[in-house]
Amino acid sequence: MNNSGVSVCGSIFILGFTYYLLYTLKMPLLLLKEHLIISLVLLIAAIYTLSRIYEHLYIDKLIIKRRISFFKMLFLFFMFSICINSSLYIFVISLLLKFNFYMGTVALVSVVVLFILTIHYIENQLKYQQEQLEHKNNILTINEQHYRSLFENNPDAVFTLDLAGNFIAVNASVLPLTNLTLEELLQLTLMDLLVEEEKNKMMLILKDVYNGSNASFETIMRTKGEKTVNLKVTALPININEKITGAYFIAQDITKQIEMQNKVRFLAYHDELTGLLNRRGIYRKVENYIHSRTLAAAILIDIDMFKDINDHLGHMAGDIFLQQVANRLHQVIETKGLIGRMGGDEFLICMTETQGKWEVIEILQEIQTAMEEPFKIQESIKEITLSIGVSYFPEDGEDFNTLIKHADMAMYKAKKHGRNNFVEYSSDLEEEKLNQITMLQELKLAINQEQFHLNFQPKHSSNDNKVVGIETLVRWQHPSKGIISPVKFIPLAEQNGLIIPISNWIIQEACRIYSQWIQSYHVSFHLSINVSPAHFLDNGFIDFLIKQAEKYHIPTSMIDIEITENLAIENTELTRKKINILKKKGFQISMDDFGTGYTSLTYLSQFNLDRIKIDRSFIMELPDNRNNGAIVESLISVAKNLDMIVTAEGVETEAQLKILNKWGCDEIQGYYFSKPLPAEELIEYWKKQVKDDC
């Protein structure tokens, strides 16, 4: 009820009370004119006063929002009513019963005083209410400024929508997000900005928001350039006077976060460099193939001599090369199976639903053919080969790890057989692996117990057959198995990190024995020591070698370090650097088994070598094999032009000796002169030759 209604009710009450008073006293309403005027003034004053009181109460309740108790309203109403009607009663009685006029005047004054006091009270209350209103207006102004600041300066995009989904206001962050102008945007609806797949979901969300609920969700918006943007949105209803008139949409651009999440999910199962499946990803898929019995074979591929590309062209070039290999594999396999990168230069192909092993073999041949075309990497042309191992499901394993293990065994067997081929897994490989594990344990024990001894094979001058050098060869004296050839245990030691302690023992023992010969017999031939690639590249190798030479007082010029051809190829820069250091210290450097690797003759000019040793595989069929003869003759000619000494290994016949002498070979090593001998027999062999020459 508003103040007008309250005033009317109050007025009716006062008039009713007055009528009741006159009726009760049975007084005729024959008042003088001045009496009537006074009565009307009293009534009007009462009505006005009552109206102001209820106006005050109305402002308190509805505008200032101050809670008014029922008892306060009742108290004010009855106090006013009692006072005004009591005064009226005294005034009327004093007039009609002809009491003293002054008594009536006192009553009238009382009413006026009451009126003035009431007015004063109400004015004070209204002043207080005005102050409260001003305070609330200030708060509203501040809140509006806060709202505008938050709306306009919010880094997130803020959309204001009406109940039809039309944009009625947006902040500045919306425009760069949508690539639209304000005029363009205000002509659109929310649905116009969404991708088609999100519209049904948005209609349900809007329905909830317009019913008074808040919502948080992610959606995809299409910008002016048809670019999609991922948004994280908080939707809030606009509630005015308990009526929802629209909604605020506060949107945060999370496109980069979504892209990062997608990348993380992708990289969890894919190789970042090639985009192929990684080990985890291919494992997950292969398990499904195994479960459905559709897996046929696991093919493990290792790139031969990949380290050469990294060393010569750098790791960036190596990465480009791996991507090219992945592309060629993909072109061969297509939908016939899965391709994954296991790490480094190893790739895994899992064939599915093949017609038989013959089809797997055809795929292997296609892969090898695909790799025959040279690779162009940073203006360089590189040719590669692959070593491939194959295991078949289910005969070679019924789970992923077993299949990979067996394919890995076959792949390493392919590497041992000279690379550029493939090997299928067989149970013999498993037995070979077990034998290797047993030998590895025995080899560790042999190192601790020094179960090794040295043999020496002499090298003779092709001119006068004199001993000009000896090659150090290690033998393993196994306590129960007898002599074990280095061909069997050296590769095992290299693969398992045992080659360095073995090589250190060989160097130390060879220097010790050679030092005794120098002191006792004044030998003049040089000492050749084979050094494995791992030991040669070890940081401590050169220092250890120098210390042993100094310890046993051996001139460094008398020590010849033999390195392998593959070491020079696979680690070109580091090998060249170490060769130069050794040469400055006075050591001689030979390249052993030359011709068995993949070295171009141009490599010879890149290294400061003293000699090359032509591998026995080229010598053994001389002089009958004309092709080998042409190769050997060419090698000797090139080495001579580079001022290098040439040593021929594996010379066993006089015919071989004669043809090598004819081509100008400098040194001869092989069974034609002597097999490898223990230290005692070697020095006797040398002494006998010296004696014969005398």
XYZ file of C-alpha atoms in Angstrom:
694
model
C 0.000 0.000 0.000
C 1.434 3.449 -0.953
C 1.356 6.648 1.092
C -1.855 7.955 -0.590
C -3.736 4.864 0.438
C -2.449 5.115 3.954
C -3.484 8.808 4.102
C -6.986 8.027 2.902
C -7.342 5.272 5.471
C -6.058 7.612 8.187
C -8.446 10.352 7.130
C -11.406 8.005 7.138
C -10.404 6.901 10.612
C -10.250 10.488 11.921
C -13.570 11.492 10.344
C -15.176 8.363 11.633
C -13.899 9.017 15.122
C -15.199 12.608 15.009
C -18.610 11.470 13.833
C -18.672 8.879 16.583
C -17.786 11.524 19.157
C -20.610 13.859 18.156
C -23.061 11.030 17.863
C -22.177 9.736 21.302
C -22.603 13.141 22.911
C -25.824 13.666 20.957
C -24.697 17.089 20.073
C -26.208 18.859 17.175
C -23.793 19.928 14.595
C -24.616 23.543 15.095
C -21.232 25.051 15.382
C -20.266 28.549 14.771
C -18.470 29.340 11.573
C -15.141 29.911 13.329
C -15.571 26.645 15.218
C -16.131 24.784 11.983
C -13.035 26.335 10.410
C -10.908 25.342 13.386
C -12.267 21.814 13.219
C -11.493 21.567 9.526
C -7.977 22.888 10.111
C -7.476 20.247 12.754
C -8.747 17.553 10.451
C -6.578 18.685 7.547
C -3.546 18.951 9.816
C -4.212 15.482 11.112
C -4.601 14.080 7.642
C -1.435 15.814 6.412
C 0.552 14.695 9.432
C -0.615 11.127 9.040
C 0.297 11.215 5.344
C 3.804 12.440 6.082
C 4.325 9.764 8.711
C 3.381 7.026 6.281
C 5.368 8.675 3.530
C 8.385 8.368 5.815
C 7.581 4.737 6.473
C 7.127 4.092 2.749
C 10.527 5.633 1.904
C 12.160 3.606 4.635
C 10.735 0.373 3.351
C 10.729 0.652 -0.416
C 13.514 3.098 -1.305
C 16.098 2.879 1.441
C 15.284 -0.825 1.903
C 15.354 -0.437 5.680
C 13.296 -3.042 7.418
C 10.291 -1.566 9.324
C 8.831 -3.595 12.114
C 5.127 -4.030 12.440
C 5.269 -2.706 15.998
C 6.860 0.553 14.874
C 4.071 1.163 12.381
C 1.416 0.281 14.943
C 2.997 2.499 17.604
C 3.208 5.555 15.370
C -0.344 5.092 14.117
C -1.961 4.713 17.520
C 0.085 7.419 19.211
C -0.883 9.853 16.519
C -4.506 8.789 16.579
C -4.794 9.032 20.358
C -3.138 12.444 20.502
C -5.102 14.057 17.691
C -8.434 12.617 18.713
C -7.914 13.407 22.389
C -7.165 16.983 21.507
C -10.158 17.084 19.189
C -12.340 15.639 21.881
C -11.302 18.251 24.453
C -11.724 21.017 21.920
C -15.232 19.977 20.885
C -16.365 19.378 24.445
C -15.066 22.728 25.543
C -16.966 24.463 22.808
C -20.271 22.628 22.872
C -20.625 22.452 26.608
C -19.701 26.094 26.786
C -16.606 25.535 28.808
C -14.101 28.246 29.070
C -12.958 29.313 25.657
C -9.445 29.502 26.916
C -9.556 25.803 27.756
C -10.481 25.105 24.164
C -7.681 27.335 23.026
C -5.245 25.351 25.157
C -6.492 22.194 23.517
C -6.048 23.739 20.116
C -2.544 24.857 21.001
C -1.799 21.318 22.167
C -2.890 20.020 18.815
C -0.760 22.576 17.007
C 2.254 21.754 19.179
C 1.704 18.076 18.492
C 1.475 18.875 14.792
C 4.683 20.921 14.884
C 6.539 18.213 16.798
C 5.302 15.631 14.337
C 6.373 17.733 11.393
C 9.783 18.282 12.981
C 10.207 14.564 13.553
C 9.180 13.760 10.019
C 11.478 16.411 8.533
C 14.426 14.987 10.478
C 13.538 11.543 9.251
C 13.264 12.737 5.670
C 16.640 14.471 5.949
C 18.137 11.209 7.202
C 16.420 9.350 4.388
C 17.767 11.846 1.851
C 21.298 11.306 3.176
C 20.801 7.570 2.890
C 19.555 7.955 -0.656
C 22.559 10.074 -1.597
C 24.851 7.481 -0.022
C 23.189 4.688 -1.975
C 23.333 6.737 -5.157
C 27.071 7.203 -4.620
C 27.449 3.472 -4.137
C 25.434 2.835 -7.294
C 27.615 5.310 -9.205
C 30.791 3.640 -7.955
C 29.411 0.208 -8.773
C 28.465 1.385 -12.248
C 31.985 2.735 -12.756
C 33.419 -0.564 -11.539
C 31.124 -2.426 -13.891
C 32.080 -0.247 -16.843
C 35.754 -0.589 -16.004
C 35.451 -4.353 -15.763
C 33.369 -4.491 -18.914
C 35.416 -2.162 -21.081
C 38.917 -3.005 -19.823
C 38.448 -6.735 -19.320
C 41.142 -8.642 -21.273
C 38.565 -11.358 -21.867
C 35.860 -10.841 -24.458
C 32.519 -9.837 -22.894
C 29.282 -10.142 -24.893
C 25.921 -8.792 -23.721
C 22.956 -10.656 -25.207
C 19.228 -10.088 -25.116
C 16.725 -12.895 -24.744
C 16.741 -13.479 -28.500
C 20.490 -14.083 -28.558
C 21.261 -10.772 -30.259
C 24.382 -8.848 -29.321
C 23.431 -5.559 -27.661
C 26.869 -4.630 -26.324
C 30.443 -5.941 -26.410
C 33.717 -4.792 -24.911
C 36.875 -3.843 -26.812
C 38.406 -7.343 -26.518
C 35.678 -8.839 -28.688
C 36.622 -7.005 -31.881
C 40.172 -8.410 -32.423
C 38.923 -11.824 -31.364
C 36.211 -11.929 -34.038
C 37.923 -9.705 -36.646
C 34.600 -7.850 -36.921
C 33.730 -4.192 -36.492
C 31.261 -3.168 -33.796
C 28.625 -2.350 -36.416
C 29.038 -5.762 -38.057
C 28.885 -7.561 -34.748
C 25.735 -5.843 -33.484
C 23.908 -7.062 -36.571
C 24.650 -10.704 -35.719
C 23.357 -13.206 -33.216
C 25.354 -15.577 -31.069
C 24.466 -18.473 -33.351
C 25.945 -16.655 -36.353
C 29.429 -16.869 -34.805
C 29.371 -20.537 -33.842
C 30.531 -23.447 -35.967
C 27.688 -25.702 -37.018
C 28.584 -28.508 -34.617
C 28.243 -26.234 -31.573
C 24.827 -24.696 -32.250
C 22.604 -27.380 -30.726
C 24.704 -27.458 -27.583
C 24.531 -23.666 -27.325
C 20.736 -23.632 -27.567
C 20.501 -25.893 -24.536
C 23.001 -23.753 -22.621
C 21.097 -20.538 -23.430
C 17.880 -22.112 -22.230
C 19.442 -22.872 -18.845
C 21.008 -19.410 -18.553
C 17.740 -17.651 -19.390
C 16.136 -19.760 -16.667
C 18.550 -18.266 -14.138
C 21.456 -20.719 -14.091
C 25.141 -19.950 -14.548
C 27.100 -21.994 -17.083
C 30.765 -22.691 -17.837
C 31.672 -24.476 -21.045
C 33.991 -24.588 -24.040
C 32.924 -23.856 -27.585
C 34.323 -23.076 -31.033
C 33.695 -19.740 -32.738
C 34.231 -18.835 -36.375
C 35.867 -15.458 -37.067
C 35.403 -13.175 -40.060
C 38.237 -14.883 -41.958
C 36.677 -18.331 -41.375
C 39.345 -19.064 -38.821
C 38.143 -21.072 -35.827
C 38.860 -20.016 -32.257
C 38.470 -22.174 -29.151
C 36.764 -20.338 -26.300
C 36.271 -21.004 -22.615
C 32.999 -19.264 -21.716
C 31.266 -18.278 -18.495
C 27.588 -17.394 -19.066
C 25.675 -15.344 -16.465
C 22.013 -14.271 -16.562
C 21.224 -10.533 -16.356
C 18.705 -10.179 -13.506
C 16.970 -6.798 -13.149
C 14.217 -6.441 -10.518
C 14.018 -10.203 -10.281
C 13.449 -10.469 -14.004
C 15.984 -11.958 -16.450
C 16.497 -9.632 -19.395
C 19.490 -11.238 -21.097
C 22.908 -12.762 -20.456
C 26.588 -11.926 -20.181
C 29.019 -14.182 -22.019
C 32.622 -13.826 -20.779
C 34.894 -15.632 -23.249
C 38.590 -16.457 -22.975
C 40.606 -17.469 -26.053
C 42.103 -20.890 -25.270
C 43.091 -21.795 -28.826
C 46.789 -22.014 -27.968
C 46.077 -24.112 -24.886
C 43.930 -26.488 -26.939
C 46.626 -26.712 -29.608
C 49.213 -27.443 -26.923
C 46.982 -30.101 -25.361
C 46.431 -31.689 -28.766
C 50.176 -31.608 -29.421
C 50.892 -33.231 -26.060
C 48.305 -35.924 -26.789
C 49.801 -36.432 -30.258
C 53.366 -36.642 -28.979
C 52.313 -39.142 -26.333
C 51.869 -41.662 -29.163
C 53.809 -40.156 -32.081
C 57.376 -39.244 -32.918
C 57.833 -35.479 -33.073
C 60.430 -35.548 -35.850
C 58.788 -37.875 -38.372
C 55.149 -37.876 -37.294
C 55.228 -41.681 -37.185
C 53.982 -43.664 -34.226
C 56.446 -43.867 -31.357
C 57.073 -46.988 -29.299
C 54.100 -46.329 -27.007
C 51.776 -45.600 -29.909
C 52.727 -48.622 -31.965
C 52.547 -50.826 -28.860
C 48.944 -49.745 -28.266
C 47.906 -50.512 -31.840
C 49.866 -53.756 -32.126
C 48.205 -55.071 -28.976
C 44.857 -54.673 -30.750
C 46.182 -56.530 -33.804
C 47.494 -59.304 -31.578
C 44.131 -59.561 -29.836
C 42.326 -59.799 -33.187
C 44.999 -62.173 -34.569
C 45.582 -59.919 -37.603
C 49.279 -59.226 -36.991
C 51.648 -60.944 -39.435
C 55.223 -59.795 -38.786
C 57.393 -57.293 -36.957
C 60.165 -55.742 -39.058
C 62.914 -53.858 -37.234
C 65.067 -51.591 -39.413
C 68.397 -49.987 -38.538
C 70.143 -47.541 -40.872
C 73.727 -48.550 -41.560
C 76.362 -45.878 -41.020
C 73.809 -43.261 -39.926
C 76.355 -41.739 -37.580
C 78.408 -40.753 -40.609
C 75.639 -38.384 -41.738
C 75.396 -36.761 -38.308
C 79.162 -36.356 -38.068
C 79.667 -35.014 -41.577
C 76.579 -32.883 -42.073
C 75.350 -32.208 -38.546
C 72.342 -33.302 -36.544
C 69.941 -31.052 -38.435
C 70.869 -32.825 -41.655
C 70.481 -36.130 -39.827
C 66.949 -35.134 -38.833
C 66.084 -34.213 -42.428
C 67.472 -37.545 -43.576
C 65.346 -39.470 -41.048
C 62.250 -37.653 -42.298
C 63.091 -38.673 -45.869
C 63.569 -42.287 -44.802
C 60.196 -42.199 -43.009
C 58.520 -40.858 -46.163
C 60.003 -43.613 -48.328
C 58.934 -46.281 -45.855
C 55.430 -44.834 -45.864
C 55.313 -44.942 -49.668
C 56.212 -48.642 -49.610
C 53.963 -49.762 -46.754
C 50.916 -47.518 -47.355
C 47.993 -49.468 -45.827
C 49.795 -52.790 -45.473
C 50.817 -52.164 -41.870
C 51.989 -49.717 -39.248
C 55.219 -47.724 -39.276
C 56.852 -46.421 -36.122
C 60.129 -44.876 -35.080
C 61.616 -46.656 -32.105
C 64.252 -43.998 -31.501
C 67.525 -42.927 -33.081
C 67.801 -44.525 -36.522
C 65.586 -47.539 -35.758
C 62.185 -47.980 -37.404
C 59.556 -50.636 -36.773
C 57.063 -51.919 -39.322
C 54.223 -54.180 -38.205
C 52.657 -56.009 -41.142
C 48.990 -56.989 -40.981
C 46.977 -59.605 -42.834
C 49.617 -60.663 -45.357
C 49.221 -63.648 -47.658
C 52.265 -65.346 -46.159
C 55.953 -64.971 -45.446
C 56.663 -64.587 -49.139
C 54.715 -61.307 -49.128
C 56.750 -60.060 -46.159
C 59.938 -60.893 -48.086
C 58.612 -58.945 -51.068
C 57.976 -55.949 -48.810
C 61.531 -56.183 -47.475
C 62.901 -56.202 -50.995
C 60.740 -53.204 -51.910
C 62.085 -51.338 -48.880
C 65.670 -52.063 -49.874
C 64.937 -50.964 -53.438
C 63.333 -47.739 -52.193
C 66.488 -46.923 -50.245
C 68.828 -47.504 -53.178
C 68.090 -44.099 -54.675
C 70.581 -41.601 -53.197
C 69.306 -39.102 -50.653
C 69.867 -35.406 -51.224
C 70.593 -33.658 -47.936
C 71.729 -30.035 -47.861
C 73.330 -30.167 -51.299
C 75.026 -33.479 -50.393
C 74.226 -36.844 -51.921
C 74.192 -39.826 -49.550
C 73.686 -43.505 -50.238
C 72.567 -45.786 -47.422
C 71.839 -49.402 -46.679
C 69.637 -51.043 -44.075
C 70.071 -53.910 -41.646
C 66.695 -55.560 -41.104
C 65.449 -58.161 -38.654
C 62.091 -59.945 -38.979
C 59.985 -61.915 -36.508
C 56.654 -63.547 -37.340
C 53.434 -63.711 -35.346
C 52.603 -65.991 -33.627
C 55.439 -68.491 -34.110
C 58.186 -66.075 -33.024
C 56.189 -64.508 -30.204
C 52.626 -63.831 -29.133
C 53.200 -60.479 -27.445
C 54.704 -57.188 -28.548
C 57.856 -57.268 -26.432
C 58.796 -60.797 -27.472
C 58.317 -60.020 -31.157
C 60.456 -56.885 -30.897
C 63.151 -58.704 -28.945
C 63.367 -61.432 -31.573
C 63.317 -58.947 -34.462
C 66.123 -57.081 -32.702
C 68.200 -60.273 -32.472
C 67.693 -60.879 -36.175
C 68.597 -57.282 -37.020
C 71.900 -57.471 -35.134
C 72.622 -60.731 -36.900
C 72.123 -58.869 -40.187
C 74.615 -56.222 -39.069
C 77.160 -58.885 -38.195
C 76.768 -60.392 -41.647
C 77.975 -57.207 -43.271
C 74.905 -54.974 -43.280
C 72.629 -54.260 -46.253
C 70.582 -57.409 -45.773
C 67.781 -58.884 -43.688
C 67.626 -61.845 -41.344
C 64.549 -63.752 -40.203
C 64.423 -64.784 -36.576
C 65.103 -68.405 -35.703
C 65.480 -70.287 -32.448
C 69.217 -70.495 -33.146
C 69.400 -66.767 -32.507
C 67.823 -67.294 -29.101
C 70.408 -69.922 -28.286
C 73.124 -67.605 -29.581
C 71.777 -64.842 -27.366
C 71.843 -67.093 -24.309
C 75.405 -68.092 -25.153
C 76.332 -64.429 -25.393
C 74.831 -63.746 -21.969
C 76.844 -66.611 -20.514
C 80.000 -65.472 -22.301
C 79.449 -61.920 -21.058
C 79.473 -63.065 -17.451
C 82.575 -65.162 -18.082
C 84.244 -62.223 -19.854
C 83.739 -59.984 -16.827
C 85.404 -62.647 -14.698
C 88.230 -62.965 -17.248
C 88.944 -59.235 -16.992
C 89.160 -59.409 -13.214
C 91.389 -62.496 -13.321
C 93.431 -61.388 -16.381
C 92.756 -64.582 -18.316
C 94.241 -63.048 -21.476
C 97.599 -63.401 -23.179
C 99.179 -61.802 -26.218
C 100.354 -63.253 -29.493
C 102.393 -61.347 -32.058
C 102.411 -61.800 -35.833
C 105.471 -60.452 -37.666
C 105.307 -58.117 -40.657
C 108.087 -58.509 -43.237
C 109.599 -56.111 -45.698
C 108.751 -57.103 -49.269
C 112.290 -56.161 -50.337
C 114.457 -58.289 -48.041
C 111.888 -60.225 -45.965
C 113.213 -58.731 -42.718
C 110.859 -58.300 -39.771
C 109.880 -54.628 -39.765
C 107.014 -54.822 -37.327
C 104.758 -57.005 -35.225
C 100.987 -56.866 -34.748
C 99.656 -57.441 -31.233
C 96.826 -59.981 -31.068
C 94.918 -60.864 -27.888
C 93.742 -64.349 -26.939
C 91.379 -65.385 -24.139
C 92.670 -68.366 -22.195
C 89.374 -69.706 -20.851
C 89.898 -72.058 -17.863
C 87.566 -74.730 -19.277
C 86.976 -73.836 -22.925
C 90.596 -73.213 -23.851
C 91.675 -70.514 -26.290
C 88.820 -68.239 -27.435
C 89.386 -66.163 -30.568
C 88.995 -62.375 -30.315
C 86.502 -62.630 -33.179
C 84.057 -64.109 -30.643
C 84.589 -61.954 -27.569
C 85.787 -58.546 -28.855
C 82.399 -57.625 -30.465
C 80.657 -58.713 -27.247
C 83.005 -56.551 -25.200
C 82.383 -53.569 -27.516
C 78.611 -53.927 -27.211
C 78.664 -54.099 -23.414
C 81.244 -51.501 -22.452
C 84.015 -53.964 -21.549
C 86.352 -53.166 -24.412
C 88.161 -50.306 -22.649
C 89.509 -52.338 -19.697
C 90.517 -55.110 -22.132
C 92.231 -52.631 -24.488
C 94.015 -50.952 -21.604
C 95.359 -54.330 -20.509
C 96.511 -55.083 -24.080
C 98.351 -51.740 -24.380
C 100.004 -52.072 -20.993
C 101.041 -55.707 -21.515
C 102.295 -55.098 -25.083
C 104.377 -52.126 -23.918
C 105.800 -54.164 -21.038
C 106.872 -57.041 -23.304
C 108.152 -54.736 -26.047
C 110.158 -52.742 -23.495
C 111.881 -55.945 -22.347
C 112.807 -56.781 -25.952
C 114.263 -53.322 -26.492
C 116.335 -53.565 -23.336
C 117.418 -57.172 -23.839
C 117.686 -57.524 -27.617
C 117.675 -53.966 -28.992
C 114.867 -54.785 -31.417
C 114.216 -52.196 -34.114
C 110.858 -53.334 -35.489
C 107.770 -51.260 -34.612
C 104.952 -52.408 -32.326
C 101.428 -52.350 -33.796
C 98.456 -52.286 -31.430
C 94.853 -52.636 -32.591
C 92.533 -50.138 -30.930
C 88.756 -50.550 -30.967
C 86.603 -47.581 -32.047
C 85.103 -47.209 -28.566
C 88.541 -47.100 -26.957
C 89.994 -44.756 -29.565
C 87.144 -42.268 -29.016
C 87.343 -42.533 -25.234
C 88.501 -39.319 -23.572
C 91.197 -41.092 -21.599
C 92.736 -43.109 -24.440
C 95.524 -40.753 -25.564
C 96.654 -39.931 -22.021
C 96.751 -43.627 -21.108
C 98.756 -44.497 -24.224
C 101.306 -41.736 -23.583
C 101.701 -42.760 -19.938
C 102.424 -46.382 -20.911
C 105.026 -45.303 -23.470
C 106.697 -43.109 -20.867
C 106.431 -45.744 -18.158
C 108.248 -48.351 -20.266
C 110.595 -45.874 -21.981
C 109.377 -46.660 -25.484
C 109.884 -44.045 -28.218
C 106.446 -43.079 -29.515
C 107.732 -43.403 -33.095
C 108.064 -47.166 -32.486
C 104.355 -47.583 -31.656
C 101.875 -47.992 -34.496
C 98.172 -47.539 -33.615
C 95.860 -49.480 -35.918
C 92.320 -48.121 -36.311
C 89.449 -49.546 -38.340
C 88.125 -48.114 -41.552
C 84.599 -47.794 -40.133
C 85.872 -45.713 -37.216
C 87.171 -43.155 -39.685
C 83.875 -43.082 -41.549
C 81.450 -42.989 -38.640
C 83.341 -40.438 -36.547
C 85.250 -38.453 -39.129
C 85.839 -35.171 -37.317
C 86.732 -36.626 -33.927
C 88.887 -39.321 -35.521
C 90.804 -36.733 -37.560
C 91.339 -34.609 -34.454
C 92.701 -37.516 -32.410
C 94.927 -38.738 -35.230
C 96.499 -35.293 -35.454
C 97.146 -35.270 -31.703
C 98.792 -38.697 -31.833
C 100.893 -37.715 -34.833
C 102.161 -34.643 -33.000
C 103.197 -36.937 -30.154
C 105.176 -39.064 -32.628
C 102.941 -42.149 -32.909
C 102.362 -43.912 -36.217
C 98.787 -44.452 -37.444
C 97.588 -47.309 -39.662
C 94.167 -48.022 -41.141
C 93.442 -51.712 -40.638
C 91.295 -53.978 -42.870
C 91.190 -51.336 -45.579
C 88.688 -52.050 -48.361
C 86.120 -53.927 -46.264
C 84.115 -50.857 -45.310
C 82.387 -48.216 -47.364
C 85.190 -45.714 -47.546
C 85.854 -43.877 -50.749
C 89.524 -43.619 -51.696
C 89.136 -39.864 -51.242
C 88.874 -40.488 -47.492
C 92.561 -41.414 -47.438
C 93.573 -37.848 -48.149
C 91.542 -36.566 -45.198
C 93.565 -38.439 -42.563
C 97.212 -38.116 -41.658
C 97.963 -41.847 -41.978
C 101.307 -43.621 -42.117
C 100.092 -46.853 -43.686
C 97.075 -48.803 -44.879
C 96.610 -52.529 -44.386
C 94.804 -54.243 -47.247
C 92.337 -56.774 -45.901
C 93.009 -60.481 -46.393
C 89.702 -60.901 -48.286
C 91.308 -59.166 -51.294
C 94.593 -61.083 -51.004
C 93.410 -64.649 -50.572
C 92.263 -65.125 -54.212
C 95.325 -63.526 -55.770
C 96.678 -63.793 -58.358
C 93.761 -65.651 -59.987
C 90.958 -63.186 -59.184
C 91.495 -60.379 -61.675
C 88.906 -58.087 -60.058
C 90.566 -58.316 -56.679
C 93.901 -57.867 -58.361
C 92.744 -54.630 -59.984
C 91.459 -53.355 -56.645
C 94.666 -54.196 -54.771
C 96.876 -52.704 -57.450
C 94.800 -49.501 -57.387
C 94.938 -49.273 -53.593
C 98.716 -49.663 -53.621
C 99.039 -47.001 -56.300
C 96.847 -44.495 -54.450
C 98.643 -45.101 -51.145
C 102.021 -44.635 -52.791
C 100.920 -41.336 -54.262
C 99.910 -40.243 -50.753
C 103.294 -41.328 -49.320
C 101.751 -44.133 -47.295
C 103.216 -47.538 -46.500
C 101.120 -50.469 -47.755
C 100.824 -53.696 -45.767
C 99.138 -56.768 -47.258
C 97.415 -59.065 -44.736
C 96.748 -62.765 -45.156
C 99.589 -63.571 -47.572
C 99.912 -67.357 -47.668
C 101.536 -68.294 -51.000
C 104.649 -67.404 -52.928
C 102.528 -66.409 -55.918
C 100.734 -63.858 -53.778
C 104.055 -62.555 -52.499
C 105.446 -62.158 -56.018
C 102.462 -60.273 -57.410
C 102.409 -57.951 -54.403
C 106.108 -57.248 -54.813
C 105.470 -56.513 -58.453
C 102.801 -53.931 -57.569
C 105.083 -52.283 -55.013
C 103.542 -53.464 -51.753
C 105.848 -52.500 -48.850
C 105.056 -54.990 -46.079
C 103.847 -58.571 -46.035
C 101.937 -60.173 -43.170
C 100.539 -63.680 -43.181
C 101.080 -67.390 -42.746
C 103.521 -67.460 -45.653
C 106.086 -66.144 -43.180
C 104.595 -66.886 -39.785
C 101.400 -67.418 -37.879
C 100.775 -65.345 -34.691
C 103.260 -66.439 -32.009
C 103.472 -66.151 -28.228
C 105.992 -63.581 -26.980
C 108.734 -66.149 -26.299
C 108.419 -67.767 -29.726
C 108.229 -64.422 -31.504
C 111.508 -63.156 -30.089
C 113.167 -66.483 -30.966
C 111.765 -66.184 -34.495
C 113.272 -62.716 -34.801
C 116.618 -63.751 -33.316
C 116.841 -66.649 -35.767
C 116.171 -64.355 -38.717
C 118.803 -61.879 -37.546
C 121.268 -64.704 -37.133
C 120.509 -66.051 -40.630
C 121.034 -62.602 -42.119
C 124.402 -62.391 -40.487
